[in-house]
PDB file of C-alpha atoms and ligand atoms in Angstrom:
ATOM      1  CA  MET A   1       0.368 -21.888  -3.612  1.00  0.00           C
ATOM      2  CA  GLY A   2      -1.458 -19.710  -4.693  1.00  0.00           C
ATOM      3  CA  PRO A   3      -5.468 -19.943  -6.577  1.00  0.00           C
ATOM      4  CA  LYS A   4      -6.564 -22.080  -8.745  1.00  0.00           C
ATOM      5  CA  THR A   5      -8.349 -21.172 -12.179  1.00  0.00           C
ATOM      6  CA  LEU A   6     -10.122 -21.880 -14.964  1.00  0.00           C
ATOM      7  CA  ILE A   7      -9.265 -17.725 -16.586  1.00  0.00           C
ATOM      8  CA  PRO A   8      -6.731 -18.460 -20.284  1.00  0.00           C
ATOM      9  CA  LYS A   9      -3.947 -16.315 -19.697  1.00  0.00           C
ATOM     10  CA  ASP A  10      -5.038 -15.098 -22.906  1.00  0.00           C
ATOM     11  CA  HIS A  11      -7.347 -13.793 -21.954  1.00  0.00           C
ATOM     12  CA  PRO A  12      -7.589  -9.958 -22.526  1.00  0.00           C
ATOM     13  CA  ARG A  13      -8.997  -8.953 -18.467  1.00  0.00           C
ATOM     14  CA  TYR A  14      -6.736 -12.204 -16.851  1.00  0.00           C
ATOM     15  CA  CYS A  15      -4.681  -9.483 -15.167  1.00  0.00           C
ATOM     16  CA  SER A  16      -7.867  -7.982 -13.668  1.00  0.00           C
ATOM     17  CA  LEU A  17      -9.288 -10.853 -13.535  1.00  0.00           C
ATOM     18  CA  MET A  18      -6.769 -12.590 -11.520  1.00  0.00           C
ATOM     19  CA  ILE A  19      -6.380  -9.951  -8.688  1.00  0.00           C
ATOM     20  CA  ARG A  20     -10.000 -10.998  -8.715  1.00  0.00           C
ATOM     21  CA  GLU A  21      -8.594 -14.197  -8.009  1.00  0.00           C
ATOM     22  CA  LYS A  22      -6.046 -13.454  -5.362  1.00  0.00           C
ATOM     23  CA  LEU A  23      -8.415 -12.430  -3.165  1.00  0.00           C
ATOM     24  CA  VAL A  24     -11.061 -14.935  -3.102  1.00  0.00           C
ATOM     25  CA  TYR A  25      -8.443 -17.195  -2.636  1.00  0.00           C
ATOM     26  CA  GLY A  26      -6.668 -14.766   0.418  1.00  0.00           C
ATOM     27  CA  PHE A  27     -10.828 -14.963   1.218  1.00  0.00           C
ATOM     28  CA  GLU A  28     -11.339 -18.368   1.449  1.00  0.00           C
ATOM     29  CA  ASN A  29      -8.275 -18.850   3.675  1.00  0.00           C
ATOM     30  CA  GLY A  30      -9.242 -16.409   6.259  1.00  0.00           C
ATOM     31  CA  LEU A  31      -6.663 -13.391   5.238  1.00  0.00           C
ATOM     32  CA  VAL A  32      -8.651 -11.148   3.499  1.00  0.00           C
ATOM     33  CA  ALA A  33     -12.184  -9.325   5.063  1.00  0.00           C
ATOM     34  CA  ARG A  34     -15.142  -9.941   3.618  1.00  0.00           C
ATOM     35  CA  GLU A  35     -15.234  -6.126   2.981  1.00  0.00           C
ATOM     36  CA  GLY A  36     -11.840  -6.064   1.396  1.00  0.00           C
ATOM     37  CA  LEU A  37     -13.482  -7.568  -1.209  1.00  0.00           C
ATOM     38  CA  ILE A  38     -15.966  -4.317  -1.327  1.00  0.00           C
ATOM     39  CA  ALA A  39     -13.113  -2.068  -0.974  1.00  0.00           C
ATOM     40  CA  HIS A  40     -11.178  -3.906  -3.743  1.00  0.00           C
ATOM     41  CA  GLY A  41     -14.092  -3.112  -6.479  1.00  0.00           C
ATOM     42  CA  ARG A  42     -13.824  -0.371  -5.403  1.00  0.00           C
ATOM     43  CA  GLY A  43     -10.750   0.406  -6.497  1.00  0.00           C
ATOM     44  CA  GLU A  44     -10.718  -1.696  -9.352  1.00  0.00           C
ATOM     45  CA  SER A  45     -13.216   0.645 -10.634  1.00  0.00           C
ATOM     46  CA  PHE A  46     -11.306   3.436 -10.362  1.00  0.00           C
ATOM     47  CA  ASP A  47      -7.933   0.926 -12.247  1.00  0.00           C
ATOM     48  CA  TYR A  48     -10.588   0.730 -15.476  1.00  0.00           C
ATOM     49  CA  LEU A  49     -10.395   4.674 -15.613  1.00  0.00           C
ATOM     50  CA  LEU A  50      -6.769   4.346 -15.108  1.00  0.00           C
ATOM     51  CA  GLY A  51      -6.315   2.131 -17.609  1.00  0.00           C
ATOM     52  CA  GLU A  52      -4.975  -0.701 -15.821  1.00  0.00           C
ATOM     53  CA  GLN A  53      -1.118   0.898 -16.610  1.00  0.00           C
ATOM     54  CA  THR A  54       1.278   3.426 -13.514  1.00  0.00           C
ATOM     55  CA  THR A  55       0.678   6.928 -14.527  1.00  0.00           C
ATOM     56  CA  GLU A  56       4.362   8.177 -15.344  1.00  0.00           C
ATOM     57  CA  TYR A  57       2.558  10.468 -12.219  1.00  0.00           C
ATOM     58  CA  ALA A  58       2.259   7.836 -10.512  1.00  0.00           C
ATOM     59  CA  LEU A  59       6.181   6.869 -11.171  1.00  0.00           C
ATOM     60  CA  ASN A  60       6.843   9.824  -9.603  1.00  0.00           C
ATOM     61  CA  SER A  61       5.399   9.434  -6.677  1.00  0.00           C
ATOM     62  CA  ILE A  62       7.085   6.150  -6.614  1.00  0.00           C
ATOM     63  CA  ASN A  63      10.820   7.504  -7.059  1.00  0.00           C
ATOM     64  CA  ALA A  64       9.481  10.183  -3.719  1.00  0.00           C
ATOM     65  CA  ALA A  65       8.410   7.859  -1.502  1.00  0.00           C
ATOM     66  CA  SER A  66      11.927   5.364  -1.936  1.00  0.00           C
ATOM     67  CA  ALA A  67      13.764   8.660  -1.061  1.00  0.00           C
ATOM     68  CA  LEU A  68      11.684   8.936   1.402  1.00  0.00           C
ATOM     69  CA  LEU A  69      11.922   5.404   3.095  1.00  0.00           C
ATOM     70  CA  LEU A  70      16.007   5.415   2.825  1.00  0.00           C
ATOM     71  CA  LEU A  71      15.925   8.466   4.437  1.00  0.00           C
ATOM     72  CA  ALA A  72      13.909   7.136   7.219  1.00  0.00           C
ATOM     73  CA  GLU A  73      15.261   6.758  10.794  1.00  0.00           C
ATOM     74  CA  TYR A  74      12.198   3.832  11.259  1.00  0.00           C
ATOM     75  CA  ALA A  75       9.629   3.285   8.095  1.00  0.00           C
ATOM     76  CA  VAL A  76       7.367   0.986   8.821  1.00  0.00           C
ATOM     77  CA  LEU A  77       5.755  -1.207   7.044  1.00  0.00           C
ATOM     78  CA  SER A  78       1.704  -1.266   7.724  1.00  0.00           C
ATOM     79  CA  VAL A  79       0.342  -4.574   6.109  1.00  0.00           C
ATOM     80  CA  ASN A  80      -4.116  -5.050   6.238  1.00  0.00           C
ATOM     81  CA  GLY A  81      -5.456  -8.868   4.172  1.00  0.00           C
ATOM     82  CA  ASN A  82      -5.888  -7.098   0.916  1.00  0.00           C
ATOM     83  CA  THR A  83      -2.019  -6.132   0.748  1.00  0.00           C
ATOM     84  CA  ALA A  84      -1.034  -9.294   2.691  1.00  0.00           C
ATOM     85  CA  ALA A  85      -2.929 -11.943  -0.110  1.00  0.00           C
ATOM     86  CA  LEU A  86      -2.174  -9.382  -3.018  1.00  0.00           C
ATOM     87  CA  CYS A  87       1.582  -8.356  -2.331  1.00  0.00           C
ATOM     88  CA  GLY A  88       3.131 -10.044   0.436  1.00  0.00           C
ATOM     89  CA  LYS A  89       5.705 -11.110  -2.012  1.00  0.00           C
ATOM     90  CA  GLY A  90       5.982  -7.888  -2.227  1.00  0.00           C
ATOM     91  CA  ILE A  91       6.203  -5.670   0.436  1.00  0.00           C
ATOM     92  CA  CYS A  92       8.801  -8.894   2.254  1.00  0.00           C
ATOM     93  CA  ASP A  93      10.891  -7.952   0.199  1.00  0.00           C
ATOM     94  CA  LEU A  94      10.145  -3.965   0.344  1.00  0.00           C
ATOM     95  CA  ASN A  95      11.030  -4.473   3.601  1.00  0.00           C
ATOM     96  CA  ARG A  96      14.990  -6.063   2.941  1.00  0.00           C
ATOM     97  CA  SER A  97      15.919  -3.375   0.403  1.00  0.00           C
ATOM     98  CA  LEU A  98      15.507  -1.277   3.622  1.00  0.00           C
ATOM     99  CA  GLU A  99      17.982  -0.891   5.843  1.00  0.00           C
ATOM    100  CA  ARG A 100      15.766   0.419   8.966  1.00  0.00           C
ATOM    101  CA  SER A 101      11.863  -0.736   9.169  1.00  0.00           C
ATOM    102  CA  SER A 102       9.809  -3.573  10.143  1.00  0.00           C
ATOM    103  CA  ILE A 103       6.173  -4.413   9.388  1.00  0.00           C
ATOM    104  CA  GLU A 104       3.779  -4.857  11.093  1.00  0.00           C
ATOM    105  CA  VAL A 105       0.348  -6.511  10.661  1.00  0.00           C
ATOM    106  CA  ASN A 106      -2.518  -3.599  11.197  1.00  0.00           C
ATOM    107  CA  LEU A 107      -5.520  -4.422  10.553  1.00  0.00           C
ATOM    108  CA  PHE A 108      -8.824  -2.361  10.767  1.00  0.00           C
ATOM    109  CA  TYR A 109     -12.260  -5.088  10.951  1.00  0.00           C
ATOM    110  CA  ARG A 110      -9.558  -6.768  13.466  1.00  0.00           C
ATOM    111  CA  THR A 111      -9.039 -11.051  14.862  1.00  0.00           C
ATOM    112  CA  ASP A 112      -6.605 -12.287  16.679  1.00  0.00           C
ATOM    113  CA  LYS A 113      -6.680 -15.412  13.663  1.00  0.00           C
ATOM    114  CA  ARG A 114      -6.982 -13.184  10.610  1.00  0.00           C
ATOM    115  CA  GLU A 115      -3.406 -10.685  12.654  1.00  0.00           C
ATOM    116  CA  LYS A 116      -1.273 -14.407  13.045  1.00  0.00           C
ATOM    117  CA  LEU A 117      -2.825 -16.005   9.286  1.00  0.00           C
ATOM    118  CA  ILE A 118      -1.238 -12.654   7.978  1.00  0.00           C
ATOM    119  CA  ALA A 119       1.532 -13.165  10.056  1.00  0.00           C
ATOM    120  CA  ASN A 120       2.297 -16.652   8.696  1.00  0.00           C
ATOM    121  CA  GLU A 121       1.875 -15.465   5.062  1.00  0.00           C
ATOM    122  CA  LEU A 122       4.131 -12.698   4.990  1.00  0.00           C
ATOM    123  CA  LYS A 123       6.697 -15.561   7.050  1.00  0.00           C
ATOM    124  CA  LYS A 124       6.604 -17.639   3.950  1.00  0.00           C
ATOM    125  CA  HIS A 125       8.119 -14.776   2.148  1.00  0.00           C
ATOM    126  CA  GLY A 126      11.135 -14.538   4.038  1.00  0.00           C
ATOM    127  CA  ALA A 127      10.272 -12.091   7.153  1.00  0.00           C
ATOM    128  CA  LYS A 128      11.291 -12.407   9.914  1.00  0.00           C
ATOM    129  CA  LYS A 129       9.760 -10.260  12.673  1.00  0.00           C
ATOM    130  CA  ILE A 130       6.134  -9.153  12.395  1.00  0.00           C
ATOM    131  CA  LEU A 131       5.171  -6.035  14.269  1.00  0.00           C
ATOM    132  CA  GLY A 132       1.663  -6.088  15.927  1.00  0.00           C
ATOM    133  CA  VAL A 133       0.462  -9.933  15.980  1.00  0.00           C
ATOM    134  CA  GLY A 134      -0.090 -11.900  19.966  1.00  0.00           C
ATOM    135  CA  GLN A 135       1.090  -8.180  21.058  1.00  0.00           C
ATOM    136  CA  THR A 136       1.262  -8.557  25.220  1.00  0.00           C
ATOM    137  CA  THR A 137       2.268  -4.518  25.056  1.00  0.00           C
ATOM    138  CA  ILE A 138       0.332  -2.266  23.354  1.00  0.00           C
ATOM    139  CA  LYS A 139       0.228   1.237  22.475  1.00  0.00           C
ATOM    140  CA  GLU A 140      -2.454   3.705  21.119  1.00  0.00           C
ATOM    141  CA  ILE A 141      -3.108   5.883  17.882  1.00  0.00           C
ATOM    142  CA  PRO A 142      -4.679   8.869  19.982  1.00  0.00           C
ATOM    143  CA  GLU A 143      -8.483   9.984  18.982  1.00  0.00           C
ATOM    144  CA  LEU A 144      -8.882   7.120  16.781  1.00  0.00           C
ATOM    145  CA  LYS A 145     -11.409   4.555  17.239  1.00  0.00           C
ATOM    146  CA  SER A 146     -11.127   2.438  14.911  1.00  0.00           C
ATOM    147  CA  ASN A 147      -8.851  -0.084  15.384  1.00  0.00           C
ATOM    148  CA  ARG A 148      -6.278   0.402  13.823  1.00  0.00           C
ATOM    149  CA  ARG A 149      -5.905   2.987  16.731  1.00  0.00           C
ATOM    150  CA  ILE A 150      -3.748  -0.424  18.351  1.00  0.00           C
ATOM    151  CA  VAL A 151      -0.286  -0.542  17.433  1.00  0.00           C
ATOM    152  CA  ASP A 152       2.768  -2.107  18.377  1.00  0.00           C
ATOM    153  CA  PRO A 153       4.885   0.096  20.856  1.00  0.00           C
ATOM    154  CA  ASP A 154       7.675  -1.306  18.490  1.00  0.00           C
ATOM    155  CA  GLY A 155       6.600  -0.070  15.613  1.00  0.00           C
ATOM    156  CA  ILE A 156       4.115   2.502  13.867  1.00  0.00           C
ATOM    157  CA  PHE A 157       4.076   3.683  17.245  1.00  0.00           C
ATOM    158  CA  ILE A 158       7.728   4.929  17.483  1.00  0.00           C
ATOM    159  CA  ALA A 159       8.249   5.256  12.992  1.00  0.00           C
ATOM    160  CA  ASP A 160       9.336   8.875  11.156  1.00  0.00           C
ATOM    161  CA  VAL A 161       8.011   6.810   8.197  1.00  0.00           C
ATOM    162  CA  VAL A 162       4.514   4.990   7.530  1.00  0.00           C
ATOM    163  CA  PHE A 163       3.995   2.650   4.732  1.00  0.00           C
ATOM    164  CA  VAL A 164       0.179   2.155   4.755  1.00  0.00           C
ATOM    165  CA  PRO A 165      -1.183   0.994   1.268  1.00  0.00           C
ATOM    166  CA  LEU A 166      -5.174   0.886   1.160  1.00  0.00           C
ATOM    167  CA  GLU A 167      -5.175   3.157   4.391  1.00  0.00           C
ATOM    168  CA  ASP A 168      -8.825   4.512   5.685  1.00  0.00           C
ATOM    169  CA  GLY A 169      -8.163   8.364   5.662  1.00  0.00           C
ATOM    170  CA  ASP A 170      -9.099   8.895   9.689  1.00  0.00           C
ATOM    171  CA  ARG A 171      -6.259   5.982  10.232  1.00  0.00           C
ATOM    172  CA  THR A 172      -3.893   9.178   7.914  1.00  0.00           C
ATOM    173  CA  ILE A 173      -5.483  11.883   9.617  1.00  0.00           C
ATOM    174  CA  ALA A 174      -4.054  10.435  13.639  1.00  0.00           C
ATOM    175  CA  LEU A 175      -0.867   9.248  11.861  1.00  0.00           C
ATOM    176  CA  LYS A 176      -0.167  12.959  10.375  1.00  0.00           C
ATOM    177  CA  LYS A 177      -1.555  14.066  14.328  1.00  0.00           C
ATOM    178  CA  MET A 178       1.461  12.048  15.592  1.00  0.00           C
ATOM    179  CA  ASN A 179       3.863  14.191  13.570  1.00  0.00           C
ATOM    180  CA  LYS A 180       4.541  11.648  11.200  1.00  0.00           C
ATOM    181  CA  LYS A 181       5.271  11.196   7.579  1.00  0.00           C
ATOM    182  CA  VAL A 182       2.303   9.041   5.326  1.00  0.00           C
ATOM    183  CA  ILE A 183       3.515   7.349   1.775  1.00  0.00           C
ATOM    184  CA  THR A 184       0.769   5.570   0.962  1.00  0.00           C
ATOM    185  CA  VAL A 185      -0.693   3.825  -2.712  1.00  0.00           C
ATOM    186  CA  ASP A 186      -4.519   4.394  -3.356  1.00  0.00           C
ATOM    187  CA  LEU A 187      -5.932   3.772  -6.666  1.00  0.00           C
ATOM    188  CA  ASN A 188      -8.763   6.545  -5.433  1.00  0.00           C
ATOM    189  CA  PRO A 189      -7.148   9.834  -6.135  1.00  0.00           C
ATOM    190  CA  LEU A 190     -10.287  11.413  -4.440  1.00  0.00           C
ATOM    191  CA  SER A 191      -9.823   9.324  -0.833  1.00  0.00           C
ATOM    192  CA  ARG A 192      -9.046  11.285   2.592  1.00  0.00           C
ATOM    193  CA  THR A 193      -6.036   8.862   2.559  1.00  0.00           C
ATOM    194  CA  SER A 194      -4.791  10.013  -0.466  1.00  0.00           C
ATOM    195  CA  THR A 195      -5.549  13.804  -0.539  1.00  0.00           C
ATOM    196  CA  THR A 196      -3.486  13.826   3.814  1.00  0.00           C
ATOM    197  CA  SER A 197      -0.697  11.930   2.795  1.00  0.00           C
ATOM    198  CA  ASP A 198       2.453  12.544   1.935  1.00  0.00           C
ATOM    199  CA  ILE A 199       3.434  11.276  -0.683  1.00  0.00           C
ATOM    200  CA  SER A 200       0.379   8.911  -2.439  1.00  0.00           C
ATOM    201  CA  ILE A 201       0.181   6.458  -5.010  1.00  0.00           C
ATOM    202  CA  VAL A 202      -2.169   6.519  -7.423  1.00  0.00           C
ATOM    203  CA  ASP A 203      -1.556   2.862  -8.314  1.00  0.00           C
ATOM    204  CA  ASN A 204      -2.413  -1.077  -8.136  1.00  0.00           C
ATOM    205  CA  VAL A 205      -0.016  -1.991  -4.991  1.00  0.00           C
ATOM    206  CA  VAL A 206       0.181  -5.056  -7.321  1.00  0.00           C
ATOM    207  CA  ARG A 207       2.191  -3.357 -10.262  1.00  0.00           C
ATOM    208  CA  SER A 208       3.549  -0.344  -7.745  1.00  0.00           C
ATOM    209  CA  ILE A 209       5.421  -2.391  -5.168  1.00  0.00           C
ATOM    210  CA  PRO A 210       7.909  -3.672  -8.205  1.00  0.00           C
ATOM    211  CA  HIS A 211       8.637  -0.844  -9.281  1.00  0.00           C
ATOM    212  CA  LEU A 212       9.407   0.712  -5.830  1.00  0.00           C
ATOM    213  CA  ILE A 213      12.020  -2.311  -5.433  1.00  0.00           C
ATOM    214  CA  LYS A 214      13.869  -1.051  -8.466  1.00  0.00           C
ATOM    215  CA  CYS A 215      13.393   2.568  -7.607  1.00  0.00           C
ATOM    216  CA  VAL A 216      15.386   2.189  -4.293  1.00  0.00           C
ATOM    217  CA  GLU A 217      17.756  -0.492  -5.035  1.00  0.00           C
ATOM    218  CA  ASN A 218      18.551   1.751  -8.367  1.00  0.00           C
ATOM    219  CA  HIS A 219      18.026   4.727  -5.915  1.00  0.00           C
ATOM    220  CA  LYS A 220      20.735   2.227  -2.999  1.00  0.00           C
ATOM    221  CA  LYS A 221      23.220   1.958  -5.193  1.00  0.00           C
ATOM    222  CA  ASN A 222      23.357   5.231  -7.687  1.00  0.00           C
ATOM    223  CA  SER A 223      22.286   7.946  -4.524  1.00  0.00           C
ATOM    224  CA  LYS A 224      24.029  10.960  -2.356  1.00  0.00           C
ATOM    225  CA  LYS A 225      21.468  11.538   0.844  1.00  0.00           C
ATOM    226  CA  LYS A 226      21.725  15.569  -0.744  1.00  0.00           C
ATOM    227  CA  GLU A 227      20.341  13.384  -3.477  1.00  0.00           C
ATOM    228  CA  LEU A 228      17.687  11.976  -1.541  1.00  0.00           C
ATOM    229  CA  GLU A 229      16.020  14.865   0.358  1.00  0.00           C
ATOM    230  CA  GLU A 230      16.433  16.960  -2.718  1.00  0.00           C
ATOM    231  CA  ILE A 231      13.990  14.326  -4.640  1.00  0.00           C
ATOM    232  CA  VAL A 232      11.184  14.702  -1.624  1.00  0.00           C
ATOM    233  CA  GLN A 233      11.311  18.699  -1.329  1.00  0.00           C
ATOM    234  CA  SER A 234      11.108  19.419  -4.620  1.00  0.00           C
ATOM    235  CA  TYR A 235       7.919  16.027  -4.576  1.00  0.00           C
ATOM    236  CA  ASN A 236       4.502  17.831  -5.027  1.00  0.00           C
ATOM    237  CA  ASN A 237       1.935  15.603  -3.686  1.00  0.00           C
ATOM    238  CA  GLU A 238      -1.207  17.039  -4.525  1.00  0.00           C
ATOM    239  CA  GLN A 239       0.828  18.284  -7.726  1.00  0.00           C
ATOM    240  CA  CYS A 240       0.245  14.848  -7.951  1.00  0.00           C
ATOM    241  CA  LEU A 241      -3.438  14.217  -6.977  1.00  0.00           C
ATOM    242  CA  LYS A 242      -4.299  16.898  -9.783  1.00  0.00           C
ATOM    243  CA  GLU A 243      -2.551  14.812 -12.662  1.00  0.00           C
ATOM    244  CA  SER A 244      -4.216  11.557 -12.399  1.00  0.00           C
ATOM    245  CA  ILE A 245      -7.294  13.321 -12.049  1.00  0.00           C
ATOM    246  CA  ASN A 246      -6.970  14.356 -15.011  1.00  0.00           C
ATOM    247  CA  ALA A 247      -5.567  11.695 -16.897  1.00  0.00           C
ATOM    248  CA  ILE A 248      -9.277   9.793 -15.766  1.00  0.00           C
ATOM    249  CA  ARG A 249     -10.902  12.178 -17.490  1.00  0.00           C
ATOM    250  CA  SER A 250      -9.202  13.343 -20.086  1.00  0.00           C
ATOM    251  CA  SER A 251     -10.097   9.474 -20.808  1.00  0.00           C
ATOM    252  CA  LYS A 252      -6.851   8.724 -21.559  1.00  0.00           C
ATOM    253  CA  GLY A 253      -7.357   5.257 -18.905  1.00  0.00           C
ATOM    254  CA  LEU A 254     -10.582   4.161 -20.922  1.00  0.00           C
ATOM    255  CA  ALA A 255      -8.933   4.768 -24.222  1.00  0.00           C
ATOM    256  CA  LYS A 256      -7.122   1.584 -23.679  1.00  0.00           C
ATOM    257  CA  THR A 257     -10.104  -0.588 -21.261  1.00  0.00           C
ATOM    258  CA  LEU A 258     -13.080   0.181 -23.372  1.00  0.00           C
ATOM    259  CA  VAL A 259     -11.706  -2.118 -25.511  1.00  0.00           C
ATOM    260  CA  LEU A 260     -11.211  -4.845 -23.748  1.00  0.00           C
TER     261      LEU A 260
HETATM  262  O1  PTJ B   1      -7.730  -6.618   6.322  1.00  0.00           O
HETATM  263  P1  PTJ B   1      -8.549  -5.024   6.746  1.00  0.00           P
HETATM  264  O2  PTJ B   1      -9.710  -5.698   7.888  1.00  0.00           O
HETATM  265  O3  PTJ B   1      -7.637  -4.121   7.497  1.00  0.00           O
HETATM  266  O4  PTJ B   1      -9.133  -3.836   5.626  1.00  0.00           O
HETATM  267  C1  PTJ B   1      -8.499  -3.332   4.946  1.00  0.00           C
HETATM  268  C2  PTJ B   1      -9.897  -2.052   3.992  1.00  0.00           C
HETATM  269  C3  PTJ B   1      -9.173  -2.903   2.663  1.00  0.00           C
HETATM  270  C4  PTJ B   1     -10.742  -2.937   3.598  1.00  0.00           C
HETATM  271  C5  PTJ B   1     -10.464  -1.666   4.609  1.00  0.00           C
HETATM  272  O5  PTJ B   1      -8.840  -0.960   4.669  1.00  0.00           O
HETATM  273  C6  PTJ B   1     -10.600  -0.400   4.419  1.00  0.00           C
HETATM  274  O6  PTJ B   1     -12.005  -0.314   4.170  1.00  0.00           O
HETATM  275  O7  PTJ B   1      -9.984   0.815   3.300  1.00  0.00           O
HETATM  276  P2  PTJ B   1     -10.880   1.836   2.735  1.00  0.00           P
HETATM  277  O8  PTJ B   1     -11.550   2.501   3.563  1.00  0.00           O
HETATM  278  O9  PTJ B   1     -12.140   0.441   1.303  1.00  0.00           O
HETATM  279  O10 PTJ B   1     -10.104   2.162   1.786  1.00  0.00           O
HETATM  280  C7  PTJ B   1      -9.550   0.953   0.799  1.00  0.00           C
HETATM  281  C8  PTJ B   1      -8.832   2.635  -0.442  1.00  0.00           C
HETATM  282  O11 PTJ B   1      -8.128   1.599  -1.336  1.00  0.00           O
HETATM  283  C9  PTJ B   1     -10.016   2.795  -1.562  1.00  0.00           C
HETATM  284  O12 PTJ B   1      -9.596   3.793  -1.791  1.00  0.00           O
HETATM  285  C10 PTJ B   1     -10.525   1.731  -3.068  1.00  0.00           C
HETATM  286  O13 PTJ B   1      -9.677   3.031  -3.827  1.00  0.00           O
HETATM  287  C11 PTJ B   1      -8.316   1.851  -2.738  1.00  0.00           C
HETATM  288  N1  PTJ B   1      -8.100   0.444  -3.090  1.00  0.00           N
HETATM  289  C12 PTJ B   1      -8.465  -0.874  -3.288  1.00  0.00           C
HETATM  290  N2  PTJ B   1      -7.791  -1.525  -3.723  1.00  0.00           N
HETATM  291  C13 PTJ B   1      -6.392  -1.408  -4.646  1.00  0.00           C
HETATM  292  C14 PTJ B   1      -6.782  -0.270  -3.699  1.00  0.00           C
HETATM  293  N3  PTJ B   1      -5.574   0.666  -4.367  1.00  0.00           N
HETATM  294  C15 PTJ B   1      -4.634   0.270  -4.285  1.00  0.00           C
HETATM  295  N4  PTJ B   1      -4.740  -0.985  -5.244  1.00  0.00           N
HETATM  296  C16 PTJ B   1      -5.169  -1.225  -4.764  1.00  0.00           C
HETATM  297  N5  PTJ B   1      -5.827  -2.847  -5.261  1.00  0.00           N
END
């Protein structure tokens, strides 16, 4: 079940408007926090400036992210309300593509009810086990005050690689202090999350997850461990962020979206 919509398929901004509809639907069904709608507005404005397309720099980051996820001893895919509403299926597909990974619900505006609703949504897409829900034992990320400090002892706490789409800066910094490799998806190349993560995919999470799954599948078939290691070692996050900022400044994106 998805949102019922009156938006005609030939509307020039159909894709962007459908993303909004999905979030509103997610909000009405208790998955998305009110603040999640506002956070989306910020992301949407950056997406507009980037031309609502996956840039070659984002593809480069996605390639490095897929290599790092495959090299991980244990990767955790952290899911919040927005991610669950926009690409719950994609997260479950990505988790199935990886051999050593789990999904954990981890919320900034945490409520038990929303945690359970998000877990149920992910289970509809075939996820068997969801961490971070109804925990009896918990671990806390040191030096973090927000609700995101509470993590699953079998999940983020012990993971060496954490995938955190639409993350807040404080937790990214805290995860780095715990020596974890952090991969994020954030349309804002200037955010603390983007500038602190090891790999920042500056792209809409809706577009990047399918690319990421394809890349993982491709590397599984064709790349050796050494090749994956080389991809990760030669990746330069700072350069990718600079290129994303340049793309915004040079208004390549604007040239496309302004006509719509
Ligand atoms: O579900 P919860 O309670 O965990 O709350 C989730 C939100 C997103 C509300 C919470 O994490 C939050 O407040 O996030 P921030 O600090 O506003 O950061 C969200 C970042 O994601 C911003 O930098 C946005 O530009 C970016 N963003 C928003 N929508 C997208 C996005 N990046 C990629 N794809 C999007 N669709």
